[in-house]
Amino acid sequence: MMLRKVIRLISKSHKLDPGRLLHVNIRASQSIAVGLDAQIPGEKSRAISRTQESDPAKHEEQHLSQHYNIPLEEVKTIFPHGFPPRFGMQVKTFNEACLMVREPALELLHYLKNTNFANPAIRYVLYGEKGTGKTLTLCHAVHFCAKQDWLILHVPDAHSWMKNCPDLLQSTYNKERYDQPVKASTWLKNFKTSNEQFLNQIKIQQKYIWNKRDSIEEGRPLGEVVEQGLTRVRNASDAVGIVMKELKRQSSSGSFRLLVAVDGVNALWGKTTLKKEDKSLVAAEELTLVHNMKKMLSNDWHGGAIVMSLSQTGSLFKPRVAYLPQDLLGKEGFDDLDPFVPIQVYNYTPKEFESCIQYYLENRWLQHEKAHTEEGKKELLFLSNSNPWQLERLCAYL
Amino acid sequence: MGLGRVLEPAKMAAPMASSARCLWRLGAGVRRTLQPLPGLTQVRWSRYDINYKEPQLNKDYYLKPLEKLTEEEKFERDLRTTQIFKAPPPSKTSSLFEDPVISKFINMMMKGGNKVLARSLMTETLELLKRKQFQKYHEATAEQRESIECNPYTIFHQALQNCQPVLGLVSILKGGRFYQVPAPLTEKRRSFLAMKWMILECREKKPRRMLMPEKLSHELLEAFHNQGPVVKKKHELHKMAEANRAFAHYRWW
């Protein structure tokens, strides 16, 4: 197989164009390294689809378009809710979670590394057309912050709070608002799994009364609030609110750094499909979870960062072609989030496309004989238009 | 394709008048070809004349450089510049990943012209097959790994091959009674029967909440290993043909 790669490379080395790097074995490439270096000065002549560097903090430009492996134990702690459904299926099939290092992710990590924790939290918004990789870029950033021991407040999909909720309760704290006990308790469970070590260190600074019999005193660890939310599902939404309020207040003290990561943030300013008893639609603002989340997303606290990604995929009543922040967030959302740092995520570059195909070939995912040929790759490039989502769907049945 | 399917021996004088009118409406080219064949009625017809040739969708045919062509191929190329061609149907593409067996299967699964749904069911089935086989691959030991087939296309083709019957039964009227006579089947009929049985099995015998791709992938895997209800049906047909072996002489073709 290596011999075939060498022969293919030698026959194609004269057809190389500058933007395109071939993925070969190290041993094979050394023989033609001289020829390639003469054509592409300053660029690395060999590019492989995988890299051994599994710490996101050390990802540099040399790792661009390469896949790095996240160990499965870390996946269970950092991403307890799992990945987006199709990526989750891929992780299960290949028995490994590999993310590609891409430009928007590197840019975001660069900003996060240079955050000044004395300044108010900066908001970063990832936007782009459907299926370009916004959610996975967010996961890359979350992995980086988890490795750096930040406290992670990750909402995997804000759109799921806006629909499919059969158990809508009127909130006891505020009569105008509505609770979602099941969704709040799932979120609390995931929060507990991902931030075990912080729950005992952080102490609450105010007394909270749940009902006539239960209350939590000042100075108790945050873990108890989470436990109360998990055991008493009726109070779960209020527990979420308390957790967010305490974290916001105490992140400024400097004992921990807070990352707020929300996927599908445009849901918070969109419409819901939930109905009250009199069959009228619930507005997004009337949900406790959404109300508390919006307070978290304002930049009046310091000691961390807020990373968000827009998503049309799960959104309600938004046209499919809408991808810009102005279109998806609406006037109200844009004004609330303004000022923010926008980071656009694009389709695959030719190098990234090649790397993705190599990754699939290495894992034996592309089983069709014609998919291994150059003609097959050209056809895949054409059919998918270098869109990662489309490419993944095409390669699934080939 | 040939005219054998399209024409039939004329039955009676009365339908002759209407068939003559049909013949006239079909066009000058058809009339020209049918005039030498008296007594034949066109049954299934197409808007295309006899002069329309089938289109060539294979890219390799056109990518061959001029020097490598033989004399006949050069002549054929020149002839193609002046011939008229039929339009290819939308489902036939010059894509590398196209498979005529899979296209036929998708057409048979289609209901009410919903090709989009039928195609998506097929692609989901292929994906599910791949995922199931990968799961088995990861759980197997090193020796067993070589025997596990991960290519969904080979599994699909092999499964349909295993379901194809060798002989079929034909009803023949003799002495006032219909006898089930074993007869050889054409390649087309065999593959049609295999696909038909597979689809019927998956539609009728699945639990209410199970989706088609899941059931179809399960049946294809079983047929690949020569087990399962579709292969059993094929064996039963063979047994019936064996039992009716005595009537084989009733067949005259």
Short mmCIF file of N, CA and C in Angstrom, two decimals, chain B residues 93-249:
data_model
loop_
_atom_site.label_atom_id
_atom_site.label_comp_id
_atom_site.label_asym_id
_atom_site.label_seq_id
_atom_site.Cartn_x
_atom_site.Cartn_y
_atom_site.Cartn_z
N THR B 93 -27.30 8.75 -14.62
CA THR B 93 -26.30 9.83 -14.64
C THR B 93 -24.98 9.26 -15.11
N SER B 94 -24.03 10.15 -15.37
CA SER B 94 -22.70 9.68 -15.70
C SER B 94 -21.85 9.60 -14.44
N SER B 95 -22.49 9.51 -13.28
CA SER B 95 -21.77 9.46 -12.01
C SER B 95 -21.04 8.13 -11.89
N LEU B 96 -19.89 8.16 -11.20
CA LEU B 96 -19.11 6.94 -11.01
C LEU B 96 -19.79 5.98 -10.05
N PHE B 97 -20.63 6.54 -9.16
CA PHE B 97 -21.17 5.71 -8.09
C PHE B 97 -22.51 5.12 -8.45
N GLU B 98 -22.87 5.20 -9.72
CA GLU B 98 -24.19 4.70 -10.11
C GLU B 98 -24.15 3.20 -10.30
N ASP B 99 -25.23 2.58 -9.93
CA ASP B 99 -25.31 1.13 -10.01
C ASP B 99 -26.68 0.77 -10.57
N PRO B 100 -26.76 0.05 -11.72
CA PRO B 100 -28.08 -0.24 -12.30
C PRO B 100 -28.96 -1.09 -11.40
N VAL B 101 -28.35 -2.03 -10.64
CA VAL B 101 -29.14 -2.90 -9.75
C VAL B 101 -29.78 -2.07 -8.66
N ILE B 102 -28.98 -1.15 -8.09
CA ILE B 102 -29.50 -0.31 -7.01
C ILE B 102 -30.59 0.61 -7.55
N SER B 103 -30.39 1.14 -8.76
CA SER B 103 -31.42 2.03 -9.34
C SER B 103 -32.72 1.27 -9.54
N LYS B 104 -32.60 0.02 -10.02
CA LYS B 104 -33.81 -0.79 -10.23
C LYS B 104 -34.51 -1.04 -8.90
N PHE B 105 -33.72 -1.33 -7.86
CA PHE B 105 -34.29 -1.61 -6.55
C PHE B 105 -35.00 -0.39 -6.01
N ILE B 106 -34.39 0.80 -6.20
CA ILE B 106 -35.02 2.03 -5.74
C ILE B 106 -36.34 2.25 -6.46
N ASN B 107 -36.35 1.99 -7.79
CA ASN B 107 -37.59 2.16 -8.54
C ASN B 107 -38.68 1.22 -8.04
N MET B 108 -38.28 0.01 -7.65
CA MET B 108 -39.29 -0.94 -7.17
C MET B 108 -39.79 -0.58 -5.79
N MET B 109 -38.95 0.08 -5.00
CA MET B 109 -39.38 0.48 -3.66
C MET B 109 -40.25 1.72 -3.69
N MET B 110 -40.17 2.46 -4.81
CA MET B 110 -40.86 3.75 -4.89
C MET B 110 -42.36 3.57 -4.89
N LYS B 111 -43.04 4.47 -4.13
CA LYS B 111 -44.50 4.42 -4.11
C LYS B 111 -45.03 5.79 -4.49
N GLY B 112 -45.93 5.83 -5.44
CA GLY B 112 -46.56 7.10 -5.80
C GLY B 112 -45.60 8.09 -6.43
N GLY B 113 -44.53 7.59 -7.03
CA GLY B 113 -43.61 8.49 -7.70
C GLY B 113 -42.68 9.24 -6.78
N ASN B 114 -42.63 8.83 -5.49
CA ASN B 114 -41.81 9.55 -4.53
C ASN B 114 -40.39 8.99 -4.56
N LYS B 115 -39.64 9.39 -5.62
CA LYS B 115 -38.29 8.85 -5.80
C LYS B 115 -37.36 9.34 -4.70
N VAL B 116 -37.61 10.58 -4.23
CA VAL B 116 -36.73 11.18 -3.20
C VAL B 116 -36.74 10.31 -1.96
N LEU B 117 -37.97 9.92 -1.54
CA LEU B 117 -38.09 9.09 -0.34
C LEU B 117 -37.45 7.72 -0.55
N ALA B 118 -37.72 7.10 -1.73
CA ALA B 118 -37.18 5.77 -1.99
C ALA B 118 -35.65 5.79 -1.98
N ARG B 119 -35.08 6.85 -2.60
CA ARG B 119 -33.62 6.94 -2.65
C ARG B 119 -33.02 7.15 -1.27
N SER B 120 -33.72 7.98 -0.47
CA SER B 120 -33.17 8.23 0.86
C SER B 120 -33.25 6.98 1.72
N LEU B 121 -34.32 6.17 1.53
CA LEU B 121 -34.42 4.91 2.27
C LEU B 121 -33.27 3.99 1.89
N MET B 122 -32.96 3.95 0.58
CA MET B 122 -31.87 3.09 0.11
C MET B 122 -30.54 3.53 0.69
N THR B 123 -30.27 4.86 0.68
CA THR B 123 -28.99 5.34 1.19
C THR B 123 -28.88 5.10 2.69
N GLU B 124 -30.02 5.26 3.40
CA GLU B 124 -29.98 4.98 4.84
C GLU B 124 -29.73 3.51 5.11
N THR B 125 -30.31 2.64 4.25
CA THR B 125 -30.06 1.20 4.41
C THR B 125 -28.58 0.89 4.24
N LEU B 126 -27.97 1.47 3.19
CA LEU B 126 -26.55 1.20 2.94
C LEU B 126 -25.70 1.69 4.10
N GLU B 127 -26.08 2.88 4.63
CA GLU B 127 -25.31 3.42 5.76
C GLU B 127 -25.44 2.52 6.98
N LEU B 128 -26.69 2.05 7.23
CA LEU B 128 -26.92 1.18 8.39
C LEU B 128 -26.14 -0.12 8.26
N LEU B 129 -26.11 -0.66 7.03
CA LEU B 129 -25.35 -1.89 6.80
C LEU B 129 -23.89 -1.68 7.19
N LYS B 130 -23.35 -0.53 6.70
CA LYS B 130 -21.94 -0.23 7.00
C LYS B 130 -21.71 -0.12 8.49
N ARG B 131 -22.62 0.59 9.19
CA ARG B 131 -22.40 0.80 10.63
C ARG B 131 -22.48 -0.51 11.39
N LYS B 132 -23.45 -1.37 10.99
CA LYS B 132 -23.59 -2.66 11.69
C LYS B 132 -22.33 -3.49 11.50
N GLN B 133 -21.83 -3.52 10.26
CA GLN B 133 -20.65 -4.34 9.98
C GLN B 133 -19.42 -3.79 10.70
N PHE B 134 -19.31 -2.43 10.79
CA PHE B 134 -18.19 -1.84 11.50
C PHE B 134 -18.21 -2.21 12.97
N GLN B 135 -19.45 -2.24 13.52
CA GLN B 135 -19.57 -2.60 14.93
C GLN B 135 -19.06 -4.03 15.14
N LYS B 136 -19.49 -4.93 14.22
CA LYS B 136 -19.05 -6.32 14.34
C LYS B 136 -17.53 -6.40 14.18
N TYR B 137 -17.01 -5.59 13.26
CA TYR B 137 -15.57 -5.59 12.98
C TYR B 137 -14.77 -5.22 14.22
N HIS B 138 -15.25 -4.17 14.93
CA HIS B 138 -14.50 -3.71 16.11
C HIS B 138 -14.58 -4.71 17.25
N GLU B 139 -15.71 -5.47 17.28
CA GLU B 139 -15.83 -6.41 18.40
C GLU B 139 -15.15 -7.74 18.10
N ALA B 140 -14.78 -7.98 16.82
CA ALA B 140 -14.26 -9.31 16.47
C ALA B 140 -12.77 -9.40 16.75
N THR B 141 -12.29 -10.64 16.77
CA THR B 141 -10.85 -10.86 16.95
C THR B 141 -10.14 -10.70 15.61
N ALA B 142 -8.80 -10.77 15.64
CA ALA B 142 -8.01 -10.49 14.44
C ALA B 142 -8.30 -11.48 13.31
N GLU B 143 -8.52 -12.77 13.66
CA GLU B 143 -8.75 -13.75 12.59
C GLU B 143 -10.12 -13.55 11.96
N GLN B 144 -11.11 -13.20 12.79
CA GLN B 144 -12.47 -13.06 12.26
C GLN B 144 -12.61 -11.81 11.41
N ARG B 145 -11.70 -10.83 11.64
CA ARG B 145 -11.87 -9.53 10.97
C ARG B 145 -11.81 -9.65 9.47
N GLU B 146 -10.98 -10.60 8.97
CA GLU B 146 -10.86 -10.68 7.50
C GLU B 146 -12.13 -11.19 6.87
N SER B 147 -12.91 -11.98 7.62
CA SER B 147 -14.10 -12.56 7.01
C SER B 147 -15.28 -11.61 7.05
N ILE B 148 -15.18 -10.48 7.79
CA ILE B 148 -16.32 -9.57 7.89
C ILE B 148 -16.29 -8.62 6.71
N GLU B 149 -17.38 -8.62 5.95
CA GLU B 149 -17.49 -7.78 4.75
C GLU B 149 -18.09 -6.45 5.14
N CYS B 150 -17.34 -5.36 4.88
CA CYS B 150 -17.85 -4.04 5.28
C CYS B 150 -18.43 -3.25 4.12
N ASN B 151 -18.27 -3.72 2.90
CA ASN B 151 -18.73 -2.94 1.75
C ASN B 151 -20.22 -3.18 1.56
N PRO B 152 -21.08 -2.15 1.74
CA PRO B 152 -22.52 -2.40 1.66
C PRO B 152 -22.96 -2.82 0.27
N TYR B 153 -22.21 -2.39 -0.76
CA TYR B 153 -22.60 -2.74 -2.13
C TYR B 153 -22.39 -4.22 -2.40
N THR B 154 -21.26 -4.78 -1.95
CA THR B 154 -21.05 -6.22 -2.16
C THR B 154 -22.07 -7.02 -1.38
N ILE B 155 -22.40 -6.56 -0.16
CA ILE B 155 -23.41 -7.29 0.63
C ILE B 155 -24.74 -7.27 -0.11
N PHE B 156 -25.11 -6.10 -0.65
CA PHE B 156 -26.39 -5.97 -1.35
C PHE B 156 -26.44 -6.89 -2.56
N HIS B 157 -25.37 -6.84 -3.39
CA HIS B 157 -25.37 -7.67 -4.61
C HIS B 157 -25.37 -9.14 -4.28
N GLN B 158 -24.56 -9.53 -3.30
CA GLN B 158 -24.48 -10.95 -2.95
C GLN B 158 -25.79 -11.43 -2.36
N ALA B 159 -26.43 -10.58 -1.54
CA ALA B 159 -27.71 -10.97 -0.93
C ALA B 159 -28.76 -11.22 -2.01
N LEU B 160 -28.82 -10.30 -3.00
CA LEU B 160 -29.81 -10.48 -4.07
C LEU B 160 -29.48 -11.70 -4.91
N GLN B 161 -28.19 -11.94 -5.14
CA GLN B 161 -27.79 -13.16 -5.86
C GLN B 161 -28.27 -14.41 -5.14
N ASN B 162 -28.11 -14.39 -3.80
CA ASN B 162 -28.53 -15.56 -3.03
C ASN B 162 -30.03 -15.76 -3.04
N CYS B 163 -30.78 -14.69 -3.28
CA CYS B 163 -32.24 -14.81 -3.27
C CYS B 163 -32.81 -15.20 -4.61
N GLN B 164 -31.99 -15.17 -5.66
CA GLN B 164 -32.55 -15.42 -7.00
C GLN B 164 -32.87 -16.88 -7.17
N PRO B 165 -34.11 -17.23 -7.59
CA PRO B 165 -34.42 -18.64 -7.85
C PRO B 165 -33.80 -19.08 -9.18
N VAL B 166 -33.54 -20.37 -9.30
CA VAL B 166 -32.96 -20.91 -10.53
C VAL B 166 -34.07 -21.27 -11.52
N LEU B 167 -35.14 -21.90 -10.98
CA LEU B 167 -36.27 -22.30 -11.82
C LEU B 167 -37.51 -21.63 -11.29
N GLY B 168 -38.48 -21.44 -12.19
CA GLY B 168 -39.77 -20.94 -11.73
C GLY B 168 -40.87 -21.87 -12.18
N LEU B 169 -42.10 -21.58 -11.71
CA LEU B 169 -43.25 -22.41 -12.10
C LEU B 169 -44.11 -21.62 -13.06
N VAL B 170 -44.56 -22.28 -14.13
CA VAL B 170 -45.39 -21.61 -15.13
C VAL B 170 -46.70 -22.38 -15.24
N SER B 171 -47.84 -21.66 -15.33
CA SER B 171 -49.14 -22.33 -15.47
C SER B 171 -49.36 -22.72 -16.91
N ILE B 172 -49.57 -24.00 -17.17
CA ILE B 172 -49.81 -24.45 -18.54
C ILE B 172 -51.15 -25.17 -18.58
N LEU B 173 -51.99 -24.82 -19.56
CA LEU B 173 -53.32 -25.42 -19.70
C LEU B 173 -53.19 -26.65 -20.58
N LYS B 174 -53.57 -27.84 -20.01
CA LYS B 174 -53.53 -29.06 -20.80
C LYS B 174 -54.69 -29.95 -20.38
N GLY B 175 -55.50 -30.29 -21.36
CA GLY B 175 -56.63 -31.18 -21.08
C GLY B 175 -57.61 -30.58 -20.09
N GLY B 176 -57.83 -29.25 -20.17
CA GLY B 176 -58.82 -28.61 -19.30
C GLY B 176 -58.31 -28.30 -17.92
N ARG B 177 -57.08 -28.67 -17.56
CA ARG B 177 -56.55 -28.39 -16.23
C ARG B 177 -55.29 -27.56 -16.34
N PHE B 178 -55.08 -26.71 -15.32
CA PHE B 178 -53.84 -25.93 -15.28
C PHE B 178 -52.80 -26.67 -14.46
N TYR B 179 -51.63 -26.89 -15.02
CA TYR B 179 -50.55 -27.55 -14.29
C TYR B 179 -49.44 -26.54 -14.01
N GLN B 180 -48.80 -26.67 -12.84
CA GLN B 180 -47.66 -25.81 -12.49
C GLN B 180 -46.42 -26.52 -13.00
N VAL B 181 -45.85 -26.03 -14.08
CA VAL B 181 -44.73 -26.71 -14.74
C VAL B 181 -43.44 -25.96 -14.42
N PRO B 182 -42.38 -26.69 -14.00
CA PRO B 182 -41.09 -26.01 -13.77
C PRO B 182 -40.50 -25.57 -15.10
N ALA B 183 -39.97 -24.34 -15.13
CA ALA B 183 -39.42 -23.79 -16.37
C ALA B 183 -38.23 -22.90 -16.03
N PRO B 184 -37.28 -22.79 -16.98
CA PRO B 184 -36.17 -21.86 -16.70
C PRO B 184 -36.66 -20.42 -16.79
N LEU B 185 -36.03 -19.57 -16.01
CA LEU B 185 -36.41 -18.15 -16.02
C LEU B 185 -35.29 -17.35 -16.66
N THR B 186 -35.64 -16.22 -17.27
CA THR B 186 -34.60 -15.34 -17.79
C THR B 186 -33.92 -14.62 -16.63
N GLU B 187 -32.75 -14.06 -16.94
CA GLU B 187 -31.96 -13.35 -15.93
C GLU B 187 -32.75 -12.19 -15.33
N LYS B 188 -33.48 -11.51 -16.24
CA LYS B 188 -34.27 -10.36 -15.79
C LYS B 188 -35.35 -10.79 -14.81
N ARG B 189 -36.04 -11.89 -15.14
CA ARG B 189 -37.16 -12.35 -14.31
C ARG B 189 -36.63 -12.78 -12.95
N ARG B 190 -35.46 -13.43 -12.95
CA ARG B 190 -34.90 -13.91 -11.68
C ARG B 190 -34.55 -12.76 -10.76
N SER B 191 -33.86 -11.76 -11.34
CA SER B 191 -33.47 -10.64 -10.47
C SER B 191 -34.71 -9.88 -10.02
N PHE B 192 -35.73 -9.80 -10.91
CA PHE B 192 -36.96 -9.12 -10.52
C PHE B 192 -37.61 -9.84 -9.34
N LEU B 193 -37.67 -11.18 -9.41
CA LEU B 193 -38.31 -11.95 -8.33
C LEU B 193 -37.57 -11.76 -7.01
N ALA B 194 -36.23 -11.78 -7.09
CA ALA B 194 -35.44 -11.62 -5.86
C ALA B 194 -35.75 -10.28 -5.21
N MET B 195 -35.75 -9.20 -6.03
CA MET B 195 -36.00 -7.86 -5.47
C MET B 195 -37.42 -7.75 -4.95
N LYS B 196 -38.37 -8.34 -5.71
CA LYS B 196 -39.77 -8.24 -5.30
C LYS B 196 -40.00 -8.92 -3.97
N TRP B 197 -39.42 -10.13 -3.82
CA TRP B 197 -39.59 -10.85 -2.57
C TRP B 197 -38.99 -10.08 -1.40
N MET B 198 -37.81 -9.51 -1.64
CA MET B 198 -37.13 -8.77 -0.58
C MET B 198 -38.00 -7.60 -0.12
N ILE B 199 -38.54 -6.85 -1.07
CA ILE B 199 -39.32 -5.66 -0.71
C ILE B 199 -40.62 -6.05 -0.01
N LEU B 200 -41.29 -7.09 -0.54
CA LEU B 200 -42.55 -7.52 0.07
C LEU B 200 -42.34 -7.99 1.49
N GLU B 201 -41.25 -8.78 1.67
CA GLU B 201 -40.92 -9.30 2.99
C GLU B 201 -40.73 -8.15 3.97
N CYS B 202 -39.97 -7.13 3.53
CA CYS B 202 -39.68 -6.03 4.45
C CYS B 202 -40.90 -5.18 4.73
N ARG B 203 -41.81 -5.07 3.75
CA ARG B 203 -42.98 -4.23 3.99
C ARG B 203 -43.99 -4.91 4.89
N GLU B 204 -44.20 -6.22 4.64
CA GLU B 204 -45.32 -6.86 5.34
C GLU B 204 -44.94 -7.39 6.70
N LYS B 205 -43.73 -7.96 6.82
CA LYS B 205 -43.44 -8.69 8.05
C LYS B 205 -42.64 -7.87 9.05
N LYS B 206 -42.74 -6.53 9.01
CA LYS B 206 -41.93 -5.82 10.01
C LYS B 206 -42.82 -5.32 11.14
N PRO B 207 -42.26 -5.18 12.37
CA PRO B 207 -43.04 -4.64 13.49
C PRO B 207 -43.48 -3.22 13.18
N ARG B 208 -44.54 -2.80 13.82
CA ARG B 208 -45.19 -1.55 13.44
C ARG B 208 -44.25 -0.35 13.48
N ARG B 209 -43.46 -0.26 14.57
CA ARG B 209 -42.68 0.96 14.74
C ARG B 209 -41.30 0.90 14.11
N MET B 210 -40.96 -0.24 13.50
CA MET B 210 -39.62 -0.36 12.92
C MET B 210 -39.61 0.33 11.56
N LEU B 211 -38.51 1.03 11.26
CA LEU B 211 -38.43 1.73 9.99
C LEU B 211 -37.85 0.83 8.91
N MET B 212 -38.16 1.17 7.65
CA MET B 212 -37.76 0.33 6.52
C MET B 212 -36.25 0.09 6.42
N PRO B 213 -35.40 1.14 6.56
CA PRO B 213 -33.96 0.87 6.43
C PRO B 213 -33.46 -0.18 7.42
N GLU B 214 -33.99 -0.12 8.66
CA GLU B 214 -33.52 -1.06 9.68
C GLU B 214 -33.89 -2.49 9.29
N LYS B 215 -35.17 -2.67 8.88
CA LYS B 215 -35.62 -4.01 8.52
C LYS B 215 -34.90 -4.51 7.27
N LEU B 216 -34.76 -3.61 6.29
CA LEU B 216 -34.13 -4.01 5.02
C LEU B 216 -32.68 -4.40 5.24
N SER B 217 -31.96 -3.62 6.08
CA SER B 217 -30.55 -3.95 6.32
C SER B 217 -30.44 -5.30 7.03
N HIS B 218 -31.39 -5.57 7.95
CA HIS B 218 -31.38 -6.84 8.65
C HIS B 218 -31.61 -7.99 7.69
N GLU B 219 -32.60 -7.83 6.79
CA GLU B 219 -32.90 -8.90 5.82
C GLU B 219 -31.76 -9.11 4.84
N LEU B 220 -31.13 -8.00 4.41
CA LEU B 220 -30.02 -8.13 3.46
C LEU B 220 -28.86 -8.88 4.09
N LEU B 221 -28.59 -8.58 5.37
CA LEU B 221 -27.49 -9.28 6.04
C LEU B 221 -27.79 -10.77 6.17
N GLU B 222 -29.04 -11.09 6.48
CA GLU B 222 -29.40 -12.51 6.61
C GLU B 222 -29.29 -13.21 5.26
N ALA B 223 -29.77 -12.55 4.20
CA ALA B 223 -29.69 -13.17 2.87
C ALA B 223 -28.23 -13.33 2.44
N PHE B 224 -27.39 -12.38 2.86
CA PHE B 224 -25.96 -12.46 2.53
C PHE B 224 -25.35 -13.74 3.10
N HIS B 225 -25.85 -14.13 4.30
CA HIS B 225 -25.34 -15.35 4.91
C HIS B 225 -26.19 -16.56 4.56
N ASN B 226 -27.03 -16.45 3.54
CA ASN B 226 -27.90 -17.55 3.08
C ASN B 226 -28.87 -18.03 4.14
N GLN B 227 -29.32 -17.10 4.98
CA GLN B 227 -30.35 -17.46 5.97
C GLN B 227 -31.51 -16.52 5.75
N GLY B 228 -32.54 -16.63 6.58
CA GLY B 228 -33.60 -15.62 6.53
C GLY B 228 -34.76 -16.02 5.65
N PRO B 229 -35.86 -15.28 5.74
CA PRO B 229 -37.11 -15.69 5.09
C PRO B 229 -37.10 -15.63 3.57
N VAL B 230 -36.31 -14.73 2.99
CA VAL B 230 -36.36 -14.60 1.52
C VAL B 230 -35.67 -15.80 0.87
N VAL B 231 -34.53 -16.20 1.45
CA VAL B 231 -33.83 -17.36 0.90
C VAL B 231 -34.67 -18.61 1.13
N LYS B 232 -35.41 -18.61 2.25
CA LYS B 232 -36.29 -19.76 2.53
C LYS B 232 -37.38 -19.85 1.46
N LYS B 233 -37.90 -18.69 1.05
CA LYS B 233 -38.94 -18.69 0.01
C LYS B 233 -38.38 -19.24 -1.30
N LYS B 234 -37.15 -18.86 -1.60
CA LYS B 234 -36.51 -19.37 -2.82
C LYS B 234 -36.39 -20.89 -2.76
N HIS B 235 -35.98 -21.40 -1.56
CA HIS B 235 -35.83 -22.86 -1.42
C HIS B 235 -37.16 -23.56 -1.58
N GLU B 236 -38.23 -22.93 -1.06
CA GLU B 236 -39.56 -23.56 -1.18
C GLU B 236 -39.98 -23.63 -2.63
N LEU B 237 -39.68 -22.57 -3.40
CA LEU B 237 -40.00 -22.59 -4.83
C LEU B 237 -39.26 -23.71 -5.54
N HIS B 238 -37.99 -23.87 -5.17
CA HIS B 238 -37.20 -24.95 -5.77
C HIS B 238 -37.79 -26.31 -5.44
N LYS B 239 -38.28 -26.44 -4.19
CA LYS B 239 -38.86 -27.74 -3.78
C LYS B 239 -40.12 -28.03 -4.57
N MET B 240 -40.96 -26.98 -4.76
CA MET B 240 -42.19 -27.15 -5.56
C MET B 240 -41.84 -27.57 -6.98
N ALA B 241 -40.81 -26.91 -7.54
CA ALA B 241 -40.40 -27.25 -8.91
C ALA B 241 -39.92 -28.70 -8.97
N GLU B 242 -39.18 -29.12 -7.96
CA GLU B 242 -38.69 -30.50 -7.89
C GLU B 242 -39.85 -31.48 -7.78
N ALA B 243 -40.88 -31.08 -6.97
CA ALA B 243 -42.03 -31.98 -6.80
C ALA B 243 -42.82 -32.13 -8.08
N ASN B 244 -42.90 -31.05 -8.88
CA ASN B 244 -43.67 -31.11 -10.12
C ASN B 244 -42.82 -31.48 -11.32
N ARG B 245 -41.72 -32.16 -11.05
CA ARG B 245 -40.78 -32.51 -12.12
C ARG B 245 -41.44 -33.33 -13.23
N ALA B 246 -42.47 -34.11 -12.85
CA ALA B 246 -43.09 -35.01 -13.83
C ALA B 246 -43.76 -34.24 -14.96
N PHE B 247 -44.23 -33.01 -14.66
CA PHE B 247 -44.95 -32.24 -15.68
C PHE B 247 -44.02 -31.46 -16.58
N ALA B 248 -42.71 -31.68 -16.44
CA ALA B 248 -41.77 -30.85 -17.21
C ALA B 248 -42.00 -30.99 -18.71
N HIS B 249 -42.50 -32.16 -19.15
CA HIS B 249 -42.67 -32.37 -20.59
C HIS B 249 -43.83 -31.57 -21.17
#
